[in-house]
XYZ file of C-alpha atoms in Angstrom:
300
model
C -0.224 0.076 0.099
C 2.749 1.932 1.154
C 4.462 1.796 -1.950
C 1.197 2.420 -4.445
C 1.111 5.758 -2.862
C 4.619 6.083 -3.906
C 4.409 5.529 -7.194
C 1.358 8.135 -7.097
C 2.906 10.374 -5.958
C 6.167 10.474 -8.148
C 3.360 10.063 -11.339
C 1.894 13.169 -10.278
C 5.714 15.263 -9.859
C 6.393 14.054 -13.217
C 3.017 14.614 -14.840
C 3.253 18.582 -13.742
C 7.056 19.178 -14.209
C 6.225 17.810 -18.470
C 3.031 20.614 -18.338
C 5.244 23.634 -16.638
C 7.884 22.591 -19.723
C 5.643 22.405 -22.017
C 3.988 26.212 -20.608
C 7.098 27.222 -21.091
C 8.392 26.036 -24.680
C 5.554 27.433 -25.400
C 6.131 30.701 -23.484
C 8.795 31.258 -25.105
C 7.508 30.329 -29.025
C 5.000 32.774 -28.480
C 7.704 35.651 -27.779
C 9.943 34.580 -30.432
C 7.651 35.241 -33.336
C 8.572 38.516 -35.605
C 6.173 41.841 -35.390
C 5.947 42.476 -39.108
C 5.972 46.088 -39.758
C 2.974 48.181 -40.911
C 3.145 48.010 -44.545
C 3.650 52.347 -46.216
C 0.722 53.724 -47.846
C 2.113 56.401 -50.806
C 0.393 59.710 -51.316
C -0.022 61.399 -54.046
C -1.487 65.251 -54.340
C -4.471 65.352 -56.992
C -4.833 69.080 -58.803
C -6.788 69.764 -61.672
C -5.260 70.591 -64.815
C -6.256 70.612 -68.795
C -5.196 67.909 -70.827
C -4.747 69.655 -74.780
C -7.148 67.584 -76.926
C -5.288 68.143 -80.254
C -4.271 65.385 -81.802
C -0.459 63.746 -82.058
C 1.118 62.178 -84.805
C 4.151 60.379 -84.862
C 7.294 62.241 -87.398
C 10.409 61.462 -88.932
C 12.934 64.598 -88.863
C 14.137 65.436 -92.750
C 16.526 67.726 -94.102
C 15.319 70.544 -95.566
C 17.623 70.082 -98.698
C 20.145 67.254 -99.464
C 22.429 68.143 -102.372
C 24.950 65.922 -104.008
C 28.469 66.585 -104.745
C 29.607 65.553 -107.670
C 32.532 66.646 -110.187
C 31.831 68.086 -113.648
C 34.539 67.121 -115.374
C 37.120 63.920 -115.027
C 40.764 64.448 -113.140
C 43.136 62.882 -110.158
C 41.415 64.762 -106.953
C 44.224 66.375 -105.535
C 43.256 67.491 -102.207
C 40.020 67.654 -100.151
C 39.594 70.626 -97.881
C 36.457 70.256 -95.278
C 36.359 67.762 -91.567
C 33.807 64.872 -92.486
C 30.489 65.212 -90.355
C 31.093 68.896 -89.681
C 29.621 72.106 -90.843
C 29.717 73.947 -94.634
C 29.059 76.774 -95.528
C 27.716 78.182 -99.018
C 31.161 78.848 -100.602
C 33.833 77.013 -98.521
C 36.188 74.680 -101.198
C 35.522 71.292 -100.880
C 38.045 69.305 -103.047
C 40.179 70.779 -105.982
C 41.007 68.047 -108.992
C 44.494 68.589 -110.585
C 43.778 71.662 -112.502
C 47.218 71.293 -114.632
C 45.356 69.284 -117.559
C 43.084 72.177 -118.154
C 45.240 74.789 -117.622
C 47.048 73.301 -120.541
C 43.921 73.395 -122.770
C 42.752 76.764 -121.611
C 45.943 78.177 -123.227
C 45.705 75.828 -126.415
C 41.763 77.433 -126.535
C 43.270 80.611 -126.375
C 45.769 80.379 -128.817
C 43.420 79.319 -131.974
C 41.390 81.786 -130.878
C 43.902 83.946 -131.410
C 45.300 82.210 -134.856
C 41.071 82.061 -135.980
C 41.057 86.029 -135.289
C 44.163 86.508 -137.928
C 42.138 84.294 -140.321
C 39.482 86.443 -140.332
C 41.022 89.560 -140.977
C 42.958 87.896 -144.115
C 39.641 86.526 -145.313
C 38.228 90.235 -145.498
C 41.697 91.870 -146.461
C 41.117 89.191 -149.375
C 37.082 89.939 -149.863
C 38.306 93.760 -149.753
C 40.661 93.530 -153.136
C 38.898 91.421 -155.030
C 35.270 93.081 -155.022
C 36.389 96.127 -157.271
C 38.491 94.068 -159.541
C 35.430 92.486 -160.409
C 33.869 95.705 -162.149
C 37.613 96.165 -163.534
C 36.867 92.242 -165.225
C 40.470 91.807 -163.696
C 39.045 89.127 -161.107
C 36.332 86.193 -162.170
C 33.219 85.994 -160.180
C 34.513 82.246 -159.340
C 37.231 84.822 -157.403
C 34.657 87.102 -155.894
C 32.715 83.955 -154.224
C 35.436 82.011 -153.035
C 36.742 85.424 -151.300
C 33.544 85.312 -149.714
C 32.968 81.824 -148.534
C 36.670 82.094 -146.821
C 35.697 85.204 -144.746
C 31.937 83.389 -143.828
C 34.720 80.344 -143.050
C 36.963 82.220 -141.233
C 34.105 83.708 -138.887
C 32.426 80.960 -138.618
C 36.033 79.143 -137.219
C 36.017 81.802 -134.779
C 33.037 81.365 -133.506
C 33.969 77.817 -133.010
C 37.119 78.842 -131.422
C 35.597 81.088 -129.293
C 33.066 78.008 -128.164
C 35.911 75.643 -127.773
C 38.046 78.528 -124.657
C 34.772 78.912 -123.182
C 34.101 75.059 -122.569
C 38.077 74.562 -121.829
C 37.668 77.952 -119.284
C 34.362 76.145 -117.585
C 36.119 73.143 -117.241
C 39.392 75.026 -115.561
C 37.051 76.919 -112.902
C 35.613 73.906 -111.887
C 38.472 72.498 -111.125
C 37.912 73.496 -107.360
C 34.715 72.314 -106.133
C 32.693 74.341 -103.786
C 29.642 73.640 -101.774
C 26.636 74.712 -103.236
C 24.485 75.363 -99.901
C 25.427 75.466 -95.957
C 24.988 72.767 -94.286
C 25.949 69.150 -92.388
C 28.531 66.850 -94.723
C 28.949 63.265 -94.934
C 32.506 61.243 -94.998
C 33.979 62.044 -98.594
C 33.946 58.929 -100.226
C 37.237 59.367 -102.551
C 39.848 61.055 -101.224
C 43.690 62.150 -103.120
C 45.483 60.774 -106.130
C 41.752 59.574 -107.108
C 40.633 59.632 -110.194
C 36.835 60.452 -110.331
C 34.737 60.678 -113.186
C 32.396 63.771 -113.723
C 28.771 63.740 -113.028
C 29.171 60.040 -112.524
C 30.839 59.301 -109.216
C 29.458 61.180 -106.081
C 32.132 62.299 -103.570
C 29.921 63.660 -100.677
C 26.308 64.904 -99.312
C 25.754 67.869 -97.938
C 22.411 68.628 -95.957
C 20.828 71.462 -95.018
C 19.578 71.307 -91.309
C 18.419 74.864 -90.654
C 15.555 74.762 -91.177
C 14.810 70.678 -90.413
C 11.552 69.290 -92.916
C 9.181 67.227 -89.882
C 6.962 64.588 -91.895
C 4.355 63.417 -90.467
C 0.797 61.280 -91.615
C -2.764 61.945 -90.130
C -5.388 59.235 -90.588
C -8.251 59.696 -92.616
C -10.809 59.888 -89.070
C -8.619 63.070 -88.060
C -8.966 64.736 -91.408
C -12.737 63.657 -91.735
C -12.617 65.043 -87.751
C -10.824 68.651 -88.967
C -14.059 68.807 -91.873
C -16.600 68.974 -90.022
C -15.052 71.158 -87.443
C -14.693 73.702 -89.856
C -17.947 73.378 -91.269
C -18.965 74.178 -87.651
C -16.674 76.760 -87.680
C -14.824 75.194 -84.766
C -11.448 76.294 -85.371
C -9.100 78.514 -84.856
C -6.589 78.488 -88.189
C -9.933 77.616 -91.092
C -6.024 77.517 -93.417
C -4.277 74.234 -93.337
C -1.129 76.218 -93.689
C -1.833 77.346 -90.968
C -0.980 74.916 -89.146
C 1.236 75.037 -86.253
C 3.126 72.009 -84.992
C 5.021 71.056 -81.620
C 7.438 68.898 -80.805
C 7.774 66.834 -78.300
C 11.198 63.986 -78.343
C 11.318 60.010 -77.034
C 12.461 61.199 -73.686
C 9.295 63.291 -73.512
C 11.277 66.956 -73.291
C 9.515 69.590 -75.423
C 11.024 71.234 -79.074
C 11.052 75.332 -77.372
C 10.329 76.308 -81.296
C 6.989 75.914 -82.783
C 6.734 74.901 -86.452
C 4.086 75.097 -89.225
C 3.100 72.930 -92.267
C 4.292 73.702 -95.826
C 2.979 71.209 -97.472
C 0.546 68.386 -97.844
C 0.358 65.553 -99.723
C -2.702 65.665 -102.441
C -4.391 62.772 -101.367
C -4.019 60.266 -98.665
C -1.556 56.880 -99.404
C -3.403 54.271 -100.472
C -1.707 51.421 -97.937
C -2.286 53.490 -95.023
C -5.031 55.951 -95.674
C -3.045 58.605 -94.363
C -2.390 61.627 -95.515
C 1.439 63.118 -95.362
C 2.241 66.476 -94.162
C 5.767 68.591 -93.865
C 5.892 70.859 -90.744
C 9.343 73.549 -91.046
C 10.949 73.413 -87.362
C 14.338 76.390 -87.364
C 17.473 74.466 -85.698
C 20.021 77.008 -85.010
C 21.454 74.873 -82.726
C 20.675 71.422 -84.810
C 19.201 69.235 -81.935
C 17.325 67.983 -84.390
C 18.814 65.263 -86.847
C 17.831 63.996 -90.311
C 16.616 60.278 -89.431
C 15.433 61.457 -85.454
C 11.583 60.277 -84.116
C 9.443 62.332 -82.875
C 6.343 63.232 -82.119
C 3.967 66.680 -83.616
C 0.731 67.504 -81.570
C -1.332 69.899 -84.263
C -2.385 72.713 -83.686
C -4.944 74.412 -84.554
């Protein structure tokens, strides 16, 4: 009986110890759980603003003039004077074709003119001499006719010689190639020592970038909408060529100068159903470059 009571007390003691240990373990687990921070919420300030409803189209910048530089004479490139990819001014020297053969041609042409001038003088003197002799029957009619023909032939030869001199001088003058416009010049395709052919070999290209063209296309839906606005007199600029354009670059910045429409295609494109328009923008700082894509917002 005493042994049973002792065993019961031991069992109760173990049960109580296990229970207390479990409670302590539970408290430790609950106490070790991390506290989660409250989520942050962004705050936006809402303000009323006017959003323009002007139509906006994608456009591409183009040089207002593109000039191909070709030589008008065949010869060897002696030198070129520009820096590739830089600005050139109208009248700047670009290339020099070896002028020596053309200088010789001018000298020869001048000598030919002098020779034919002497022939003209001689033919006239001969004609003046034989004409009076015909009345005295000292010469035949054939002699007079020959003198007249020689006088006419000498005068014709003189005109031909003068023409050859003009051509020789023209060729010599064109051995120096100058810039016909101001703009950005591409890299040269030929360098010193290269033989080039007249009017065939493309030497380089000049792009006039001030002013600059921006070309875009307006869909037919916009054209119909504008026609309705014109009919109801809801437009500021009824004249098509009074429309203004505002440029936005692809990074969202706005070009500081406005452009004006200066060309619109006659009809719609059969491929896209849109009408092409061209705006002219000043470009003094060379911000716009040929081939650059922009957005055009049309005002008016």
